[in-house]
Backbone as XML, in Angstrom:
<?xml version="1.0"?>
<chain id="A" units="angstrom">
  <residue number="1" name="MET">
    <atom name="N" x="-18.016" y="-7.094" z="13.586"/>
    <atom name="CA" x="-16.760" y="-7.811" z="13.373"/>
    <atom name="C" x="-15.810" y="-6.927" z="12.567"/>
  </residue>
  <residue number="2" name="THR">
    <atom name="N" x="-14.627" y="-6.773" z="13.042"/>
    <atom name="CA" x="-13.657" y="-5.969" z="12.313"/>
    <atom name="C" x="-12.682" y="-6.890" z="11.582"/>
  </residue>
  <residue number="3" name="THR">
    <atom name="N" x="-12.281" y="-6.455" z="10.431"/>
    <atom name="CA" x="-11.331" y="-7.219" z="9.641"/>
    <atom name="C" x="-9.927" y="-6.768" z="10.004"/>
  </residue>
  <residue number="4" name="ASP">
    <atom name="N" x="-9.036" y="-7.729" z="10.188"/>
    <atom name="CA" x="-7.641" y="-7.376" z="10.451"/>
    <atom name="C" x="-7.044" y="-6.718" z="9.224"/>
  </residue>
  <residue number="5" name="LYS">
    <atom name="N" x="-6.343" y="-5.647" z="9.453"/>
    <atom name="CA" x="-5.678" y="-4.973" z="8.343"/>
    <atom name="C" x="-4.474" y="-5.809" z="7.904"/>
  </residue>
  <residue number="6" name="ILE">
    <atom name="N" x="-4.132" y="-5.667" z="6.638"/>
    <atom name="CA" x="-2.969" y="-6.364" z="6.098"/>
    <atom name="C" x="-1.917" y="-5.337" z="5.714"/>
  </residue>
  <residue number="7" name="GLU">
    <atom name="N" x="-0.667" y="-5.755" z="5.772"/>
    <atom name="CA" x="0.441" y="-4.891" z="5.377"/>
    <atom name="C" x="0.645" y="-5.025" z="3.869"/>
  </residue>
  <residue number="8" name="VAL">
    <atom name="N" x="0.859" y="-3.894" z="3.209"/>
    <atom name="CA" x="1.061" y="-3.921" z="1.764"/>
    <atom name="C" x="2.270" y="-3.087" z="1.368"/>
  </residue>
  <residue number="9" name="THR">
    <atom name="N" x="2.861" y="-3.459" z="0.238"/>
    <atom name="CA" x="3.918" y="-2.676" z="-0.395"/>
    <atom name="C" x="3.393" y="-2.260" z="-1.758"/>
  </residue>
  <residue number="10" name="ILE">
    <atom name="N" x="3.413" y="-0.970" z="-2.018"/>
    <atom name="CA" x="2.870" y="-0.419" z="-3.255"/>
    <atom name="C" x="4.005" y="0.203" z="-4.048"/>
  </residue>
  <residue number="11" name="ARG">
    <atom name="N" x="4.151" y="-0.248" z="-5.280"/>
    <atom name="CA" x="5.189" y="0.291" z="-6.160"/>
    <atom name="C" x="4.549" y="1.365" z="-7.026"/>
  </residue>
  <residue number="12" name="ILE">
    <atom name="N" x="5.190" y="2.531" z="-7.079"/>
    <atom name="CA" x="4.678" y="3.669" z="-7.843"/>
    <atom name="C" x="5.371" y="3.703" z="-9.203"/>
  </residue>
  <residue number="13" name="ASP">
    <atom name="N" x="4.593" y="3.952" z="-10.240"/>
    <atom name="CA" x="5.123" y="4.047" z="-11.606"/>
    <atom name="C" x="6.111" y="5.207" z="-11.675"/>
  </residue>
  <residue number="14" name="LYS">
    <atom name="N" x="7.367" y="4.908" z="-12.009"/>
    <atom name="CA" x="8.402" y="5.961" z="-12.050"/>
    <atom name="C" x="8.125" y="6.983" z="-13.142"/>
  </residue>
  <residue number="15" name="ASN">
    <atom name="N" x="7.328" y="6.617" z="-14.132"/>
    <atom name="CA" x="7.010" y="7.536" z="-15.225"/>
    <atom name="C" x="5.780" y="8.386" z="-14.925"/>
  </residue>
  <residue number="16" name="GLU">
    <atom name="N" x="5.217" y="8.189" z="-13.761"/>
    <atom name="CA" x="4.017" y="8.943" z="-13.396"/>
    <atom name="C" x="4.378" y="10.412" z="-13.219"/>
  </residue>
  <residue number="17" name="ALA">
    <atom name="N" x="3.648" y="11.258" z="-13.890"/>
    <atom name="CA" x="3.954" y="12.687" z="-13.853"/>
    <atom name="C" x="3.561" y="13.314" z="-12.511"/>
  </residue>
  <residue number="18" name="ARG">
    <atom name="N" x="2.590" y="12.720" z="-11.840"/>
    <atom name="CA" x="2.148" y="13.290" z="-10.567"/>
    <atom name="C" x="3.201" y="13.043" z="-9.498"/>
  </residue>
  <residue number="19" name="SER">
    <atom name="N" x="3.162" y="13.860" z="-8.487"/>
    <atom name="CA" x="4.145" y="13.701" z="-7.420"/>
    <atom name="C" x="3.771" y="12.526" z="-6.531"/>
  </residue>
  <residue number="20" name="LEU">
    <atom name="N" x="4.767" y="11.972" z="-5.866"/>
    <atom name="CA" x="4.537" y="10.875" z="-4.943"/>
    <atom name="C" x="3.547" y="11.299" z="-3.858"/>
  </residue>
  <residue number="21" name="ALA">
    <atom name="N" x="3.636" y="12.550" z="-3.413"/>
    <atom name="CA" x="2.733" y="13.030" z="-2.371"/>
    <atom name="C" x="1.273" y="12.968" z="-2.824"/>
  </residue>
  <residue number="22" name="GLU">
    <atom name="N" x="1.019" y="13.291" z="-4.098"/>
    <atom name="CA" x="-0.344" y="13.214" z="-4.623"/>
    <atom name="C" x="-0.846" y="11.782" z="-4.637"/>
  </residue>
  <residue number="23" name="VAL">
    <atom name="N" x="0.015" y="10.855" z="-5.090"/>
    <atom name="CA" x="-0.369" y="9.447" z="-5.140"/>
    <atom name="C" x="-0.639" y="8.939" z="-3.724"/>
  </residue>
  <residue number="24" name="VAL">
    <atom name="N" x="0.228" y="9.294" z="-2.773"/>
    <atom name="CA" x="0.047" y="8.876" z="-1.378"/>
    <atom name="C" x="-1.270" y="9.427" z="-0.836"/>
  </residue>
  <residue number="25" name="GLY">
    <atom name="N" x="-1.589" y="10.661" z="-1.163"/>
    <atom name="CA" x="-2.864" y="11.239" z="-0.725"/>
    <atom name="C" x="-4.047" y="10.446" z="-1.238"/>
  </residue>
  <residue number="26" name="ASP">
    <atom name="N" x="-3.983" y="10.030" z="-2.505"/>
    <atom name="CA" x="-5.062" y="9.229" z="-3.079"/>
    <atom name="C" x="-5.130" y="7.856" z="-2.426"/>
  </residue>
  <residue number="27" name="LEU">
    <atom name="N" x="-3.969" y="7.272" z="-2.126"/>
    <atom name="CA" x="-3.947" y="5.969" z="-1.454"/>
    <atom name="C" x="-4.591" y="6.073" z="-0.073"/>
  </residue>
  <residue number="28" name="LYS">
    <atom name="N" x="-4.273" y="7.148" z="0.651"/>
    <atom name="CA" x="-4.873" y="7.351" z="1.973"/>
    <atom name="C" x="-6.384" y="7.497" z="1.858"/>
  </residue>
  <residue number="29" name="SER">
    <atom name="N" x="-6.848" y="8.172" z="0.802"/>
    <atom name="CA" x="-8.295" y="8.357" z="0.642"/>
    <atom name="C" x="-8.994" y="7.033" z="0.340"/>
  </residue>
  <residue number="30" name="GLN">
    <atom name="N" x="-8.221" y="6.030" z="-0.097"/>
    <atom name="CA" x="-8.776" y="4.702" z="-0.356"/>
    <atom name="C" x="-8.600" y="3.762" z="0.845"/>
  </residue>
  <residue number="31" name="GLY">
    <atom name="N" x="-8.115" y="4.317" z="1.954"/>
    <atom name="CA" x="-8.062" y="3.535" z="3.184"/>
    <atom name="C" x="-6.682" y="3.124" z="3.654"/>
  </residue>
  <residue number="32" name="LEU">
    <atom name="N" x="-5.617" y="3.533" z="2.949"/>
    <atom name="CA" x="-4.269" y="3.156" z="3.378"/>
    <atom name="C" x="-3.910" y="3.913" z="4.652"/>
  </residue>
  <residue number="33" name="GLU">
    <atom name="N" x="-3.399" y="3.176" z="5.649"/>
    <atom name="CA" x="-3.020" y="3.764" z="6.933"/>
    <atom name="C" x="-1.574" y="3.402" z="7.255"/>
  </residue>
  <residue number="34" name="GLN">
    <atom name="N" x="-1.043" y="4.041" z="8.305"/>
    <atom name="CA" x="0.339" y="3.802" z="8.754"/>
    <atom name="C" x="1.293" y="3.875" z="7.563"/>
  </residue>
  <residue number="35" name="VAL">
    <atom name="N" x="1.167" y="4.958" z="6.814"/>
    <atom name="CA" x="1.869" y="5.101" z="5.540"/>
    <atom name="C" x="3.325" y="5.505" z="5.748"/>
  </residue>
  <residue number="36" name="GLN">
    <atom name="N" x="4.204" y="4.810" z="5.051"/>
    <atom name="CA" x="5.617" y="5.185" z="4.974"/>
    <atom name="C" x="5.955" y="5.240" z="3.489"/>
  </residue>
  <residue number="37" name="SER">
    <atom name="N" x="6.376" y="6.420" z="3.025"/>
    <atom name="CA" x="6.722" y="6.520" z="1.608"/>
    <atom name="C" x="8.236" y="6.657" z="1.466"/>
  </residue>
  <residue number="38" name="HIS">
    <atom name="N" x="8.754" y="6.034" z="0.436"/>
    <atom name="CA" x="10.193" y="6.003" z="0.174"/>
    <atom name="C" x="10.394" y="6.529" z="-1.242"/>
  </residue>
  <residue number="39" name="GLU">
    <atom name="N" x="10.516" y="7.848" z="-1.346"/>
    <atom name="CA" x="10.560" y="8.488" z="-2.661"/>
    <atom name="C" x="11.734" y="7.987" z="-3.502"/>
  </residue>
  <residue number="40" name="ARG">
    <atom name="N" x="12.859" y="7.738" z="-2.866"/>
    <atom name="CA" x="14.048" y="7.284" z="-3.603"/>
    <atom name="C" x="13.766" y="5.986" z="-4.368"/>
  </residue>
  <residue number="41" name="PHE">
    <atom name="N" x="12.953" y="5.117" z="-3.756"/>
    <atom name="CA" x="12.656" y="3.820" z="-4.365"/>
    <atom name="C" x="11.266" y="3.779" z="-5.004"/>
  </residue>
  <residue number="42" name="MET">
    <atom name="N" x="10.505" y="4.874" z="-4.879"/>
    <atom name="CA" x="9.132" y="4.954" z="-5.397"/>
    <atom name="C" x="8.288" y="3.795" z="-4.865"/>
  </residue>
  <residue number="43" name="ILE">
    <atom name="N" x="8.385" y="3.589" z="-3.555"/>
    <atom name="CA" x="7.635" y="2.545" z="-2.876"/>
    <atom name="C" x="6.900" y="3.170" z="-1.690"/>
  </residue>
  <residue number="44" name="VAL">
    <atom name="N" x="5.690" y="2.689" z="-1.452"/>
    <atom name="CA" x="4.889" y="3.125" z="-0.312"/>
    <atom name="C" x="4.491" y="1.873" z="0.459"/>
  </residue>
  <residue number="45" name="ASN">
    <atom name="N" x="4.668" y="1.912" z="1.773"/>
    <atom name="CA" x="4.225" y="0.817" z="2.633"/>
    <atom name="C" x="3.095" y="1.325" z="3.517"/>
  </residue>
  <residue number="46" name="GLY">
    <atom name="N" x="2.220" y="0.416" z="3.893"/>
    <atom name="CA" x="1.139" y="0.786" z="4.792"/>
    <atom name="C" x="0.277" y="-0.410" z="5.111"/>
  </residue>
  <residue number="47" name="SER">
    <atom name="N" x="-0.831" y="-0.142" z="5.798"/>
    <atom name="CA" x="-1.767" y="-1.207" z="6.118"/>
    <atom name="C" x="-3.149" y="-0.787" z="5.643"/>
  </residue>
  <residue number="48" name="VAL">
    <atom name="N" x="-3.964" y="-1.798" z="5.310"/>
    <atom name="CA" x="-5.263" y="-1.522" z="4.713"/>
    <atom name="C" x="-6.177" y="-2.719" z="4.948"/>
  </residue>
  <residue number="49" name="ASN">
    <atom name="N" x="-7.478" y="-2.488" z="4.888"/>
    <atom name="CA" x="-8.418" y="-3.607" z="4.936"/>
    <atom name="C" x="-8.248" y="-4.430" z="3.662"/>
  </residue>
  <residue number="50" name="PRO">
    <atom name="N" x="-8.305" y="-5.759" z="3.763"/>
    <atom name="CA" x="-8.110" y="-6.597" z="2.573"/>
    <atom name="C" x="-9.069" y="-6.270" z="1.430"/>
  </residue>
  <residue number="51" name="ASP">
    <atom name="N" x="-10.278" y="-5.835" z="1.760"/>
    <atom name="CA" x="-11.252" y="-5.554" z="0.693"/>
    <atom name="C" x="-10.979" y="-4.243" z="-0.040"/>
  </residue>
  <residue number="52" name="ALA">
    <atom name="N" x="-9.937" y="-3.513" z="0.358"/>
    <atom name="CA" x="-9.593" y="-2.252" z="-0.315"/>
    <atom name="C" x="-8.446" y="-2.420" z="-1.312"/>
  </residue>
  <residue number="53" name="LEU">
    <atom name="N" x="-7.933" y="-3.633" z="-1.487"/>
    <atom name="CA" x="-6.783" y="-3.832" z="-2.373"/>
    <atom name="C" x="-7.074" y="-3.384" z="-3.800"/>
  </residue>
  <residue number="54" name="ASP">
    <atom name="N" x="-8.243" y="-3.730" z="-4.318"/>
    <atom name="CA" x="-8.569" y="-3.342" z="-5.694"/>
    <atom name="C" x="-8.648" y="-1.825" z="-5.837"/>
  </residue>
  <residue number="55" name="ALA">
    <atom name="N" x="-9.156" y="-1.155" z="-4.809"/>
    <atom name="CA" x="-9.232" y="0.305" z="-4.843"/>
    <atom name="C" x="-7.833" y="0.911" z="-4.874"/>
  </residue>
  <residue number="56" name="LEU">
    <atom name="N" x="-6.895" y="0.320" z="-4.132"/>
    <atom name="CA" x="-5.516" y="0.815" z="-4.148"/>
    <atom name="C" x="-4.901" y="0.609" z="-5.525"/>
  </residue>
  <residue number="57" name="ARG">
    <atom name="N" x="-5.158" y="-0.559" z="-6.121"/>
    <atom name="CA" x="-4.594" y="-0.856" z="-7.447"/>
    <atom name="C" x="-5.130" y="0.105" z="-8.506"/>
  </residue>
  <residue number="58" name="ALA">
    <atom name="N" x="-6.326" y="0.640" z="-8.289"/>
    <atom name="CA" x="-6.960" y="1.524" z="-9.267"/>
    <atom name="C" x="-6.456" y="2.963" z="-9.190"/>
  </residue>
  <residue number="59" name="VAL">
    <atom name="N" x="-5.692" y="3.303" z="-8.145"/>
    <atom name="CA" x="-5.199" y="4.673" z="-7.988"/>
    <atom name="C" x="-4.209" y="4.990" z="-9.108"/>
  </residue>
  <residue number="60" name="LYS">
    <atom name="N" x="-4.403" y="6.162" z="-9.724"/>
    <atom name="CA" x="-3.521" y="6.596" z="-10.811"/>
    <atom name="C" x="-2.089" y="6.712" z="-10.311"/>
  </residue>
  <residue number="61" name="GLY">
    <atom name="N" x="-1.164" y="6.074" z="-11.015"/>
    <atom name="CA" x="0.246" y="6.126" z="-10.637"/>
    <atom name="C" x="0.742" y="4.885" z="-9.927"/>
  </residue>
  <residue number="62" name="VAL">
    <atom name="N" x="-0.186" y="3.999" z="-9.522"/>
    <atom name="CA" x="0.209" y="2.774" z="-8.833"/>
    <atom name="C" x="0.598" y="1.719" z="-9.868"/>
  </residue>
  <residue number="63" name="ALA">
    <atom name="N" x="1.823" y="1.186" z="-9.741"/>
    <atom name="CA" x="2.283" y="0.138" z="-10.649"/>
    <atom name="C" x="1.882" y="-1.238" z="-10.139"/>
  </residue>
  <residue number="64" name="SER">
    <atom name="N" x="1.963" y="-1.456" z="-8.819"/>
    <atom name="CA" x="1.566" y="-2.744" z="-8.255"/>
    <atom name="C" x="1.288" y="-2.610" z="-6.768"/>
  </residue>
  <residue number="65" name="VAL">
    <atom name="N" x="0.441" y="-3.507" z="-6.282"/>
    <atom name="CA" x="0.139" y="-3.604" z="-4.853"/>
    <atom name="C" x="0.384" y="-5.055" z="-4.460"/>
  </residue>
  <residue number="66" name="ARG">
    <atom name="N" x="1.243" y="-5.236" z="-3.475"/>
    <atom name="CA" x="1.590" y="-6.592" z="-3.046"/>
    <atom name="C" x="1.360" y="-6.721" z="-1.551"/>
  </residue>
  <residue number="67" name="GLN">
    <atom name="N" x="0.675" y="-7.781" z="-1.170"/>
    <atom name="CA" x="0.481" y="-8.034" z="0.254"/>
    <atom name="C" x="1.776" y="-8.564" z="0.825"/>
  </residue>
  <residue number="68" name="ASP">
    <atom name="N" x="2.214" y="-7.966" z="1.924"/>
    <atom name="CA" x="3.437" y="-8.428" z="2.578"/>
    <atom name="C" x="3.165" y="-9.760" z="3.263"/>
  </residue>
  <residue number="69" name="ALA">
    <atom name="N" x="4.165" y="-10.601" z="3.313"/>
    <atom name="CA" x="4.034" y="-11.874" z="4.028"/>
    <atom name="C" x="3.811" y="-11.591" z="5.497"/>
  </residue>
  <residue number="70" name="ALA">
    <atom name="N" x="2.821" y="-12.245" z="6.049"/>
    <atom name="CA" x="2.501" y="-12.043" z="7.458"/>
    <atom name="C" x="2.876" y="-13.296" z="8.224"/>
  </residue>
  <residue number="71" name="TYR">
    <atom name="N" x="3.589" y="-13.095" z="9.289"/>
    <atom name="CA" x="3.977" y="-14.213" z="10.146"/>
    <atom name="C" x="3.280" y="-14.013" z="11.476"/>
  </residue>
  <residue number="72" name="LYS">
    <atom name="N" x="2.205" y="-14.777" z="11.671"/>
    <atom name="CA" x="1.451" y="-14.645" z="12.911"/>
    <atom name="C" x="1.576" y="-15.949" z="13.698"/>
  </residue>
  <residue number="73" name="THR">
    <atom name="N" x="1.590" y="-15.804" z="14.992"/>
    <atom name="CA" x="1.643" y="-16.961" z="15.864"/>
    <atom name="C" x="0.322" y="-17.709" z="15.781"/>
  </residue>
  <residue number="74" name="GLN">
    <atom name="N" x="0.385" y="-18.998" z="15.606"/>
    <atom name="CA" x="-0.827" y="-19.815" z="15.584"/>
    <atom name="C" x="-1.387" y="-19.904" z="17.002"/>
  </residue>
  <residue number="75" name="VAL">
    <atom name="N" x="-2.677" y="-19.673" z="17.120"/>
    <atom name="CA" x="-3.334" y="-19.808" z="18.433"/>
    <atom name="C" x="-4.191" y="-21.062" z="18.355"/>
  </residue>
  <residue number="76" name="ASN">
    <atom name="N" x="-3.884" y="-22.022" z="19.201"/>
    <atom name="CA" x="-4.645" y="-23.286" z="19.180"/>
    <atom name="C" x="-5.620" y="-23.344" z="20.336"/>
  </residue>
</chain>
């Protein structure tokens, strides 16, 4: 059984001395996929397995990880 990935928005600490590219690399190593980084806003978007959220939050330089609202069609 595969778990559906969830979309997340990750805010990077603006005071973090490391480069955004380094933080993104660490996020990818924790399972973040389909990564889009926005250096101007210090935000990274991507998708990840729900059970990896804590690992993303633990990455040095991450200020917050928020699950994006998902709008899925109900299948009855």
